[in-house]
Short mmCIF file of C-alpha atoms and ligand atoms in Angstrom, two decimals:
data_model
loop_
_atom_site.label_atom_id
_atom_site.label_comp_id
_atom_site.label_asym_id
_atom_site.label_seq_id
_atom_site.Cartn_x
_atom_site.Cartn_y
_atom_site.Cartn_z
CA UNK H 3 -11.84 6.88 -0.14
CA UNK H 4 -11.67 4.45 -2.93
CA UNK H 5 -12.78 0.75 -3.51
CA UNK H 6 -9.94 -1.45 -4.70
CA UNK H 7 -9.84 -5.15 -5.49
CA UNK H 8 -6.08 -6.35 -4.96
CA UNK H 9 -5.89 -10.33 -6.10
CA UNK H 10 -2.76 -12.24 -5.21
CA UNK H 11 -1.54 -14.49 -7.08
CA UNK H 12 -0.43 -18.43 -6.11
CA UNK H 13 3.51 -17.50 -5.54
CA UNK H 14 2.62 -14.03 -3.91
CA UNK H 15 0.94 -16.23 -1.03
CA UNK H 16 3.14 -19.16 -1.36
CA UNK H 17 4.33 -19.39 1.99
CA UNK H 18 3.68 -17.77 5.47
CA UNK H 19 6.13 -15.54 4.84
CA UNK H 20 4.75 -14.20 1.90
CA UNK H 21 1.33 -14.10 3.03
CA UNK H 22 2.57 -11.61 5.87
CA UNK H 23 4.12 -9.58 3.55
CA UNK H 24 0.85 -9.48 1.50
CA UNK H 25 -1.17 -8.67 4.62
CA UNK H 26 1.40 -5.95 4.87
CA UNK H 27 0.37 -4.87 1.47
CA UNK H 28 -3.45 -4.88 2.41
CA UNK H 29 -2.35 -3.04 5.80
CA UNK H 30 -0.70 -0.15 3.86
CA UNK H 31 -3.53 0.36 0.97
CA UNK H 32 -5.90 0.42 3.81
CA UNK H 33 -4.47 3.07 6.33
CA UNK H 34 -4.18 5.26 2.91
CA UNK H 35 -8.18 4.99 3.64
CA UNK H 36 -8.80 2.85 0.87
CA UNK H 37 -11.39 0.37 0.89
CA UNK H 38 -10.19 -3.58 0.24
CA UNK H 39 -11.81 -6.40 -1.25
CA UNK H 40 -8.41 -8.77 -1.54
CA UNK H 41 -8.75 -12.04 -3.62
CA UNK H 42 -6.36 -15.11 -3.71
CA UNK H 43 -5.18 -17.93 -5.06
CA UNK H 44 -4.43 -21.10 -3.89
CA UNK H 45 -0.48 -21.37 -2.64
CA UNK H 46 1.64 -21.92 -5.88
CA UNK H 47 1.27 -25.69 -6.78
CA UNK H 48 -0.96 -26.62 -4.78
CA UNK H 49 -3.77 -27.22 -7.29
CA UNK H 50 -1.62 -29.09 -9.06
CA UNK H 51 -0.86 -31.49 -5.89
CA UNK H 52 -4.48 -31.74 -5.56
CA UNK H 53 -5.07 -32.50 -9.11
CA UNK H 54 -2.06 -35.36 -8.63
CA UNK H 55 -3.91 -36.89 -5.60
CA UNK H 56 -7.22 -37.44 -7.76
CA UNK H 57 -5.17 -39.15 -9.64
CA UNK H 58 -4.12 -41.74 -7.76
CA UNK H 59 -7.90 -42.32 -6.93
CA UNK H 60 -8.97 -42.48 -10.38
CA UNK H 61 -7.73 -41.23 -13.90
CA UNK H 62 -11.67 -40.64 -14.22
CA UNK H 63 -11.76 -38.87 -11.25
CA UNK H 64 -15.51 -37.49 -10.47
CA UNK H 65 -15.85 -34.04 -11.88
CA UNK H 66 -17.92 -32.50 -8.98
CA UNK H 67 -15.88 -34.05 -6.19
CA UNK H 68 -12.72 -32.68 -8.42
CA UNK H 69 -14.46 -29.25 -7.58
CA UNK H 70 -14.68 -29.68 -3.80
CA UNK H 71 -11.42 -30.98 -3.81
CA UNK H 72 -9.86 -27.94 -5.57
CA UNK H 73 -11.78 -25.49 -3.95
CA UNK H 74 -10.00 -26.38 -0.70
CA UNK H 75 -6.47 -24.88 -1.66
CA UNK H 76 -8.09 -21.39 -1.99
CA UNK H 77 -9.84 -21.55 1.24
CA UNK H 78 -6.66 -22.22 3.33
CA UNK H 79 -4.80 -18.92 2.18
CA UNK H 80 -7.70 -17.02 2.89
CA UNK H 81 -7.92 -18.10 6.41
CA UNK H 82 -4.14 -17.75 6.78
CA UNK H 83 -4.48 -13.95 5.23
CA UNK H 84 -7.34 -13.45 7.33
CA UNK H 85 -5.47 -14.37 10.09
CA UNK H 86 -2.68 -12.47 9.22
CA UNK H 87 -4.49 -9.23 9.01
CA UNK H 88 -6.13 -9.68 12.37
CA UNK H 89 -2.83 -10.19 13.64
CA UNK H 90 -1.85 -6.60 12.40
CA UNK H 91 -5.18 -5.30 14.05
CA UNK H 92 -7.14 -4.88 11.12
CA UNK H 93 -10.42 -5.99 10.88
CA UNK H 94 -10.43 -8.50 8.67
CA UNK H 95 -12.56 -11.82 7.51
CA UNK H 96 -13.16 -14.04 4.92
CA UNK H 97 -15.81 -15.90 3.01
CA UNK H 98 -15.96 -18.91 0.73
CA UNK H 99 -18.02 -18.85 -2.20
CA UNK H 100 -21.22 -20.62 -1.05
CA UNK H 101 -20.96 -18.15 1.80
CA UNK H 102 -20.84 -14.98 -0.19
CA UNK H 103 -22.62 -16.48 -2.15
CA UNK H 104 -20.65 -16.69 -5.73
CA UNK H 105 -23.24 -18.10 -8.11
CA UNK H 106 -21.67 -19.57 -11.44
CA UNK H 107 -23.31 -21.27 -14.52
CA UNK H 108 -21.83 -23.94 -16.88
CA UNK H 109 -20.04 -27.48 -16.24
CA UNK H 110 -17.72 -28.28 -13.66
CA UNK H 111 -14.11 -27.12 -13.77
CA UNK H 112 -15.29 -24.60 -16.81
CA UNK H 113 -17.41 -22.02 -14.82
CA UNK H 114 -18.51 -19.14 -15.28
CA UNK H 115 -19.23 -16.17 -12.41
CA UNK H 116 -23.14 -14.57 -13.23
CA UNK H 117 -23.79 -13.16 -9.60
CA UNK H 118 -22.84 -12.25 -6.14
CA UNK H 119 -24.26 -10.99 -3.42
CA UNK H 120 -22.31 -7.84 -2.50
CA UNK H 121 -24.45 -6.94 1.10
CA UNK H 122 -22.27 -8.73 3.42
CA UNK H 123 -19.15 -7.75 2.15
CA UNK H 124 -20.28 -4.11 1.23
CA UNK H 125 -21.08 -3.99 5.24
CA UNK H 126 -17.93 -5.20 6.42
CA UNK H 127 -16.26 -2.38 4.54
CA UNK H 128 -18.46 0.60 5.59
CA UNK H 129 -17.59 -0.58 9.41
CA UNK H 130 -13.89 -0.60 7.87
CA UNK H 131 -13.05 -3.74 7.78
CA UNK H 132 -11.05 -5.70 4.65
CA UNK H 133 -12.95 -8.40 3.02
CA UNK H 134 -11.01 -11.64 1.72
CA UNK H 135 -12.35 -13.75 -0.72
CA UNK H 136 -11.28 -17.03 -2.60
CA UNK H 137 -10.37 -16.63 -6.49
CA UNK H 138 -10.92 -19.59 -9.09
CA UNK H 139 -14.94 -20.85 -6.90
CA UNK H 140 -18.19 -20.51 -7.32
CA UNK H 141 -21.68 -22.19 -6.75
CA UNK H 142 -24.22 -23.60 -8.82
CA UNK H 143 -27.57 -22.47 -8.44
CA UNK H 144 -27.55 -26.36 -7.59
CA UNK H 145 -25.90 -25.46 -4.51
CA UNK H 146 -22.42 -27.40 -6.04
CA UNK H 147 -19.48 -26.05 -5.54
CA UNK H 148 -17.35 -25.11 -8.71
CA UNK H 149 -14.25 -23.99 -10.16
CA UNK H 150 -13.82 -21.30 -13.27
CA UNK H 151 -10.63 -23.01 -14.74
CA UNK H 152 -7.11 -22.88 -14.23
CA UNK H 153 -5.38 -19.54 -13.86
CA UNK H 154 -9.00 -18.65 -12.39
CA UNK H 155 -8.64 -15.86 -9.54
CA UNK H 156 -7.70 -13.41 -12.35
CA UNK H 157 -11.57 -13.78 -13.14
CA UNK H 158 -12.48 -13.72 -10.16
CA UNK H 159 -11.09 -10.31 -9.13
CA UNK H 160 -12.42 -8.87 -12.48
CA UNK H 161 -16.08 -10.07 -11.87
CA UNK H 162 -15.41 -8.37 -8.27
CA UNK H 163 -14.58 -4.89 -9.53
CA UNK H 164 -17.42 -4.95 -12.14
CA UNK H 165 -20.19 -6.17 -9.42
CA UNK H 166 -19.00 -4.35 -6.52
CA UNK H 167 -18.13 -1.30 -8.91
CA UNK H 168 -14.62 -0.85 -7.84
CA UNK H 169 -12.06 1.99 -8.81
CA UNK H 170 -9.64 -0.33 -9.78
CA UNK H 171 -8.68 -4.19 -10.37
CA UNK H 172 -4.58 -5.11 -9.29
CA UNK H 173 -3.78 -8.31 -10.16
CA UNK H 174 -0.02 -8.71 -7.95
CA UNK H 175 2.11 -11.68 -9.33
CA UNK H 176 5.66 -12.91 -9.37
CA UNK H 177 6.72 -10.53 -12.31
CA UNK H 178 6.44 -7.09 -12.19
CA UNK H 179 4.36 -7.02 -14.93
CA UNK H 180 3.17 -7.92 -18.66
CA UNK H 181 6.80 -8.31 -20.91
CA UNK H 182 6.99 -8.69 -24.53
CA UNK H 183 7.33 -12.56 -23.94
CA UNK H 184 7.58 -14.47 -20.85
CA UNK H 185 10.65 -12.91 -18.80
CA UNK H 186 11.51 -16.38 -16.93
CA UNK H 187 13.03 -17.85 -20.34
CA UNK H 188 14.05 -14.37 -22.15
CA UNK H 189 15.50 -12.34 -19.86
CA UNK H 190 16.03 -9.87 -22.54
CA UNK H 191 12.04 -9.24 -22.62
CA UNK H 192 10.79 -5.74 -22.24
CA UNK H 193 7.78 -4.64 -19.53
CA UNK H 194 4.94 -3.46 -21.61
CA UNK H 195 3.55 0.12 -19.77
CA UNK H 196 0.32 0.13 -21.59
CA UNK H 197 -1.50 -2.92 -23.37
CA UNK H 198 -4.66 -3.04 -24.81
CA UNK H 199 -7.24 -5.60 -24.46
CA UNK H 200 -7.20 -6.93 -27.84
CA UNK H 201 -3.32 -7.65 -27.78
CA UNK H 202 -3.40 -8.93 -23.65
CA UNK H 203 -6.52 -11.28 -24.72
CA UNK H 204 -4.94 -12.26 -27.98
CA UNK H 205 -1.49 -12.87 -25.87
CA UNK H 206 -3.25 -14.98 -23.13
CA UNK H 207 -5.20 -17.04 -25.05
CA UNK H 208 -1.97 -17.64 -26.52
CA UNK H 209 0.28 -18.78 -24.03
CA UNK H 210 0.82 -16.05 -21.93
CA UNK H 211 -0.83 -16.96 -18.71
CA UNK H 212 0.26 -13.96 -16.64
CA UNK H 213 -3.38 -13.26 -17.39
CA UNK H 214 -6.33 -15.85 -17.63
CA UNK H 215 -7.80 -14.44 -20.88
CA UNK H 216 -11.68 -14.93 -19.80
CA UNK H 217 -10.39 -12.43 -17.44
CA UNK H 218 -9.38 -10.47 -19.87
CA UNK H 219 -11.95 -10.97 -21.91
CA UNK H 220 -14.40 -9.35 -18.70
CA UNK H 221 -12.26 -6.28 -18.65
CA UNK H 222 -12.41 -5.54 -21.69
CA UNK H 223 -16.50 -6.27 -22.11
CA UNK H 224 -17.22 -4.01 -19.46
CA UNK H 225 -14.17 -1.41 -19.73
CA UNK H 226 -12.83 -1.98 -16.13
CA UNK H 227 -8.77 -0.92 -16.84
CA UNK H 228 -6.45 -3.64 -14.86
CA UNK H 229 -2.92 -3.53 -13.70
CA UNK H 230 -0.72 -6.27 -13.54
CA UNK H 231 1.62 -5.54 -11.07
CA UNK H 232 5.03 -7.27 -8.48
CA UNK H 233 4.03 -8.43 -4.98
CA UNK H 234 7.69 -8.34 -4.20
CA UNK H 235 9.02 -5.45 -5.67
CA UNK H 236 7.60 -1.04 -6.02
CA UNK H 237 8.10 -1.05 -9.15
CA UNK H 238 4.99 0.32 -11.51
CA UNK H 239 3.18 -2.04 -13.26
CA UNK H 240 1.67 -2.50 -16.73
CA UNK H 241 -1.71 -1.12 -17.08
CA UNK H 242 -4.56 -2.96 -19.65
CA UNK H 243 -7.13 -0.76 -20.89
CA UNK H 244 -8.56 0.90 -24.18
CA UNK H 245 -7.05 1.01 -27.12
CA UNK H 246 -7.49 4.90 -27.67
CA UNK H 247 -5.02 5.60 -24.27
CA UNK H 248 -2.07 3.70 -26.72
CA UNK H 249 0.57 5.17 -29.07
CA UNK H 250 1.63 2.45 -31.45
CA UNK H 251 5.20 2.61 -32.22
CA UNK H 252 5.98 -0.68 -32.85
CA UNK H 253 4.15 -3.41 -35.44
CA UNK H 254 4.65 -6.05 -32.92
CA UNK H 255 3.83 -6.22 -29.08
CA UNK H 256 4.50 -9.88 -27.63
CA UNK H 257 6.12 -12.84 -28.35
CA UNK H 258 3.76 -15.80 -26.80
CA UNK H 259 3.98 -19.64 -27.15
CA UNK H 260 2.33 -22.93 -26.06
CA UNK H 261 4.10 -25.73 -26.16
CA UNK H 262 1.67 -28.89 -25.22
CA UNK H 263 0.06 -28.76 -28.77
CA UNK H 264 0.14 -31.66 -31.33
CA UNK H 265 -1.00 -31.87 -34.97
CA UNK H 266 -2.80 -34.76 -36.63
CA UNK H 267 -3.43 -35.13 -40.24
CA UNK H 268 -5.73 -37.04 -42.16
CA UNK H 269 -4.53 -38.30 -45.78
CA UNK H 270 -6.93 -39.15 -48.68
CA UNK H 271 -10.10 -37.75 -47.16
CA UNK H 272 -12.75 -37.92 -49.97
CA UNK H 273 -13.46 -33.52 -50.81
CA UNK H 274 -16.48 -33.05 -50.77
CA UNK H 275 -19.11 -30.81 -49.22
CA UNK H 276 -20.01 -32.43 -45.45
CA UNK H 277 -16.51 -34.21 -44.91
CA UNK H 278 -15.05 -31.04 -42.36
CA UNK H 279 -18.03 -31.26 -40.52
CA UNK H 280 -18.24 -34.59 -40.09
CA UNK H 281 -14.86 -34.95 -39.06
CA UNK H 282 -14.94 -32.32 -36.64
CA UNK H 283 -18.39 -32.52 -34.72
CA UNK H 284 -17.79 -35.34 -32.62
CA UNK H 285 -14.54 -34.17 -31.65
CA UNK H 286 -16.60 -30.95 -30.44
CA UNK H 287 -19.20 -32.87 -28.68
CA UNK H 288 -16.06 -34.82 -26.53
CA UNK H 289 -15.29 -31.16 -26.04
CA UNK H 290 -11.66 -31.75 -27.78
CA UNK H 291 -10.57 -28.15 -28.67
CA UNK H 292 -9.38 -27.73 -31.99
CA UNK H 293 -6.99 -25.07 -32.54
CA UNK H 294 -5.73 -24.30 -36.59
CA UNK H 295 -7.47 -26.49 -39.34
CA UNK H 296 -5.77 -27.01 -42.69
CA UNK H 297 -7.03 -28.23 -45.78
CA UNK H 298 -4.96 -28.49 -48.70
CA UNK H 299 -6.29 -28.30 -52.29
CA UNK H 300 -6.69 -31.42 -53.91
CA UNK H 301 -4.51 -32.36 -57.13
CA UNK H 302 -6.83 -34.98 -57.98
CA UNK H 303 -10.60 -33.29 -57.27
CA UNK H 304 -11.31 -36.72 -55.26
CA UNK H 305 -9.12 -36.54 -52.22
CA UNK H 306 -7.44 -34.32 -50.10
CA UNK H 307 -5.25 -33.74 -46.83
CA UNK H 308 -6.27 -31.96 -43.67
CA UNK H 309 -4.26 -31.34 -40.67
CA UNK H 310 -5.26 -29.70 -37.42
CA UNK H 311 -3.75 -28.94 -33.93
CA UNK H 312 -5.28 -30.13 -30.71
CA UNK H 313 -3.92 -30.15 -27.12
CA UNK H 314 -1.50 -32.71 -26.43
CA UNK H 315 -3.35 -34.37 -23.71
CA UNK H 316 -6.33 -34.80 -25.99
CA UNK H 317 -4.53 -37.01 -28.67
CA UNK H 318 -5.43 -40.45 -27.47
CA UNK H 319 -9.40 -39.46 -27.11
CA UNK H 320 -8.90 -37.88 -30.57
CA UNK H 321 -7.01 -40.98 -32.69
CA UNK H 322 -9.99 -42.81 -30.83
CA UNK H 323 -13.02 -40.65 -32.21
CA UNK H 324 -11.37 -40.54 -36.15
CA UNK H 325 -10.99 -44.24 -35.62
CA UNK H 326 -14.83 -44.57 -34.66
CA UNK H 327 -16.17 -41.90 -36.89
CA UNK H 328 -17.90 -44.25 -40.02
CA UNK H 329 -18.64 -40.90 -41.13
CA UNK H 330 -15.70 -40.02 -42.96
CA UNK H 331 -13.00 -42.29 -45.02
CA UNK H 332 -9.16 -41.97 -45.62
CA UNK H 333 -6.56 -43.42 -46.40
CA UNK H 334 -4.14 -42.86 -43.61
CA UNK H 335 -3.59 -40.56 -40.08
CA UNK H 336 -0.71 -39.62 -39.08
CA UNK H 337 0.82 -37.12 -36.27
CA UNK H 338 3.27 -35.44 -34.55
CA UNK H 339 2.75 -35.01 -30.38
CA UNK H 340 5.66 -32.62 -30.12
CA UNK H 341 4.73 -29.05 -31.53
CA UNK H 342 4.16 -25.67 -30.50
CA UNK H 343 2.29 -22.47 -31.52
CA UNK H 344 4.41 -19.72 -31.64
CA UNK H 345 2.67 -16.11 -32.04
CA UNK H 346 3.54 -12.41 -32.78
CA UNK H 347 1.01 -10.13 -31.47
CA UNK H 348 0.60 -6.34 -32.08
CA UNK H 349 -1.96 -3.78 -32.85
CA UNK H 350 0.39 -2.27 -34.90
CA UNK H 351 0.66 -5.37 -37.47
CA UNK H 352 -2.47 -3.68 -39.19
CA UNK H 353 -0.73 -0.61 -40.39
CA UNK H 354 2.31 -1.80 -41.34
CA UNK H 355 2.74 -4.27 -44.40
CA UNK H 356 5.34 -6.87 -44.53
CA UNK H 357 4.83 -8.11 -40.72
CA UNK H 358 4.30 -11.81 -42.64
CA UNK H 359 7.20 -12.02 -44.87
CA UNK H 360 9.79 -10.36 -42.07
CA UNK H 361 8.44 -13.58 -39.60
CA UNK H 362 8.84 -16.37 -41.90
CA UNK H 363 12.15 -15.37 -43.35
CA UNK H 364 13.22 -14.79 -39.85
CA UNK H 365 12.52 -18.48 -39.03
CA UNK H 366 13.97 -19.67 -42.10
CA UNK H 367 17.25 -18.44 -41.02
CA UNK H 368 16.84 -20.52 -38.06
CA UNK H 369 16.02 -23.27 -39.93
CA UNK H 370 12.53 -23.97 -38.68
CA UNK H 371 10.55 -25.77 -40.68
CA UNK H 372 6.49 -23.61 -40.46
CA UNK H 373 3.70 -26.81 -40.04
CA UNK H 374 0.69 -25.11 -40.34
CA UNK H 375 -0.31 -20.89 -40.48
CA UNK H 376 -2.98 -18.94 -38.90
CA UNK H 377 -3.83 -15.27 -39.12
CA UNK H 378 -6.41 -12.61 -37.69
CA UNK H 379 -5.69 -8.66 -37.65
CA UNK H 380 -3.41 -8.19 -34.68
CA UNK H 381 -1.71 -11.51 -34.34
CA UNK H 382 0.07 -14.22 -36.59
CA UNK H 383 0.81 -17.85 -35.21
CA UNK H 384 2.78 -20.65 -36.80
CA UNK H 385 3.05 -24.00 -35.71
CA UNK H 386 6.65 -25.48 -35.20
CA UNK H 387 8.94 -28.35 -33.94
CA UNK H 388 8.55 -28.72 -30.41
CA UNK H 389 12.37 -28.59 -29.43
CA UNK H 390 12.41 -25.08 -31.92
CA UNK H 391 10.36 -23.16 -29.14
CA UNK H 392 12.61 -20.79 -27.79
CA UNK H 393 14.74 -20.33 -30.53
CA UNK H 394 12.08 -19.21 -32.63
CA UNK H 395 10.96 -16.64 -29.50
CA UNK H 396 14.26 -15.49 -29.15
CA UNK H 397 14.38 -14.92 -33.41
CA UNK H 398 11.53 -13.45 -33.52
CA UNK H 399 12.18 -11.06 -30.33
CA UNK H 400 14.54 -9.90 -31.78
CA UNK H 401 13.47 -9.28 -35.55
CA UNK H 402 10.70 -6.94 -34.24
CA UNK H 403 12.86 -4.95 -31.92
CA UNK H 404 11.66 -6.18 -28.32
CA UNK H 405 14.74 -6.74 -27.05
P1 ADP Z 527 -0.04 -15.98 -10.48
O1 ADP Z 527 0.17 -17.22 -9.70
O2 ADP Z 527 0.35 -14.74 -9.77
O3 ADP Z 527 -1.40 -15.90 -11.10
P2 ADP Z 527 1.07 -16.94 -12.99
O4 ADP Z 527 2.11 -17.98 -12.80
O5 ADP Z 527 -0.30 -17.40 -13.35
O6 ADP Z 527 1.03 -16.04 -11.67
O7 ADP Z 527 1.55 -15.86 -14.07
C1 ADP Z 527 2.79 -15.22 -13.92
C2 ADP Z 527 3.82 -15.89 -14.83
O8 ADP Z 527 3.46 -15.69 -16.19
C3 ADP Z 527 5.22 -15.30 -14.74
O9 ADP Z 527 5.94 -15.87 -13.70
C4 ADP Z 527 5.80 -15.61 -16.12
O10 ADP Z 527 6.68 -16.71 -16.10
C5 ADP Z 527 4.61 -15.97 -16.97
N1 ADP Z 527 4.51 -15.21 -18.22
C6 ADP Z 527 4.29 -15.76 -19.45
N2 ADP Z 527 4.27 -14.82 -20.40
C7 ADP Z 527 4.47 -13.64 -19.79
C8 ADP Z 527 4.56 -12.28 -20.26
N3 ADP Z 527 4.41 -11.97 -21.55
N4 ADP Z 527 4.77 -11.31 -19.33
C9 ADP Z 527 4.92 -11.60 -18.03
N5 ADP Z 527 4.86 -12.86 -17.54
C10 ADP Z 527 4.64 -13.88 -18.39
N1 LIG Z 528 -5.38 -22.03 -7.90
C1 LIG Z 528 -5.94 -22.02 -9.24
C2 LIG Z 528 -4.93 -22.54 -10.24
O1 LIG Z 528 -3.81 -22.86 -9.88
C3 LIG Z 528 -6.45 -20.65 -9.62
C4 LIG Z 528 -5.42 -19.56 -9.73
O2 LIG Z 528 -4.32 -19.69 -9.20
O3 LIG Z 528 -5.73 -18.52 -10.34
O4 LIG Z 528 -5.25 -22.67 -11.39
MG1 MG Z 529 -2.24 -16.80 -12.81
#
């Protein structure tokens, strides 16, 4: 008998329909005598809907209310499951996180899982019953309720398997696994068997949100191996793990992109030593993420030009702090709203030269103009036009043989 956590994701229970053929899912992995702890998500745009009614209340919407409010999508599909289940005679129930209880740390909307308690549920599955419990919430040691950010059940099941020491971590979605770039807008993408945790973080954090990379970023902390895997179809999955279990054949892995960036720059900011970090730390105290940072050299050893990328949402608060800051002069500020990040990502780029050159001669045959560069060992990302998104995947799909 093994312990499994099996976390279904927001289409795979987004309608009744679906949730019966999930419970059918749970029904079959537990007359194979397996032990289940299932975790799910909220149905498929439902947070959203609930983010849209908050809205309409405020644009400033209380951030620990926005908590209970979210948390609610998440407990009606694990009632529904529940139900379900006991509808196919299994013994099932669920739990919500104060109930559990799912202790987090950090601010609202951003938390983080440190604890659960793992007697009650541990109990319910010695007498054979299937435990259901509610991705994306926790609860402060404050005793408020809180949410781990978007995408959040994939965290959730991963802090399951490590605290309840599970044999394995399934994470069922709407594709039938990880591709080389997302399959909804290439079809010609390729299903990745084997991905290592390095290239699936690297690929999340960079657009590809079939996994939440803190999730990721768990697994591969505490060496628990994850499968991404169909609700709606047998195929096999892909499986995440180590990076010793992987041949590398290829330089590149994945395609990813985001496409709600924008770039600001800053013209005739005095260079000298102090004038980065006064620029940036307020933005980092309004918690305004800032992506690439460019600084060119200056012709004149006076002045100089930096440009950096920030989320699009972000660019009126930002404008707003640069225009504040009496730290730091220039001449002008400019941006663009419309770009996008577009990334190759391989654990193969290390051993093989050239992996630069081949991607920005690939994009100059498209005509893309590159805006700004940025490099580590196993990935390469360039900023571009907006509207150049998916030309520039398909390019460079096809340049490093994913197709
Ligand atoms: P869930 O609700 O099950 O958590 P998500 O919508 O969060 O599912 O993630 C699955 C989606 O991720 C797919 O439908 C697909 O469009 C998208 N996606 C983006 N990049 C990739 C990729 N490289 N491989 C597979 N899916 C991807
Ligand atoms: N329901 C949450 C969201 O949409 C969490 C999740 O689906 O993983 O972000
Ligand atoms: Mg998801």
């Amino acid at each position: 008998m093994v312990k499994k956590v099996l976390k279904f994701g927001g289409t795979s229970v987004g309608s009744i329909k679906r949730i019966q053929h999930v419970a059918n899912i749970i029904k079959k992995e537990h007359d194979e005598g397996n032990q289940i702890i299932a975790v799910v998500s909220a149905m498929s745009g439902k947070t959203s809907e609930l983010i849209n009614l908050s809205k309409h209340i405020s644009d400033k919407f209380d951030n620990r209310e926005m908590d209970v409010l979210l948390s609610s999508g998440e407990q009606v599909t694990c009632a529904l499951l529940a139900g379900a289940l006991i509808n196919l005679k299994l013994k099932a129930k669920s739990w919500l996180n104060w109930q559990i209880p799912i202790i987090t740390e950090g601010e609202h909307s951003n938390a983080r899982i440190i604890y659960m308690n793992v007697e009650k549920i541990n109990n319910h599955l010695k007498q054979n019953g299937v435990a259901i419990i509610p991705g994306f919430q926790g609860i402060s040691k404050q005793g408020d309720v809180t949410t781990i950010g978007r995408g959040g059940s994939d965290a959730t099941a991963v802090a399951i398997a490590k605290i309840f020491d599970t044999h394995s971590c399934e994470i069922y979605t709407d594709v039938d696994g990880v591709y080389s770039t997302d399959p909804n807008k290439i079809p010609v993408a390729k299903k990745i068997d084997k991905i290592s945790y390095d290239e699936m973080l690297e690929l999340s954090s960079l657009g590809a949100k079939v996994m939440q990379s803190s999730a990721v970023q768990t697994a591969m902390m505490y060496n628990i191996p994850l499968e991404v895997k169909s609700t709606f179809t047998e195929r096999d999955g892909t499986k995440i793990l180590n990076q010793e279990n992987i041949d590398y054949t290829k330089s590149v892995t994945g395609v990813a992109y985001s496409k709600d960036d924008a770039k600001i720059t800053l013209i005739g900011v005095q260079d000298k030593p102090g004038v980065a970090a006064n620029t940036f730390e307020p933005l980092n105290k309004a918690q305004i993420n800032v992506d690439m940072v460019i600084q060119n050299v200056s012709s004149d050893q006076k002045t100089t030009d930096i440009t950096f990328t920030i989320k699009r949402d972000d660019l009126l608060k930002t404008y707003d702090i640069l225009k504040k800051n009496k730290k730091i002069n220039y001449k002008n500020i400019n941006h663009n709203e419309k770009v996008s990040k577009i990334s190759i990502v391989g654990a193969g780029m290390v051993s093989t030269p050239g992996v630069t050159y081949k991607m920005f001669k690939a994009l100059s045959e498209e005509k893309i103009n590159i805006l700004a560069i940025s490099t580590s060992e196993i990935k390469l990302s360039v900023i571009i036009d907006e509207e150049k998104t998916l030309n520039a995947v398909k390019k460079l799909h096809t340049v490093f043989e994913l197709d």
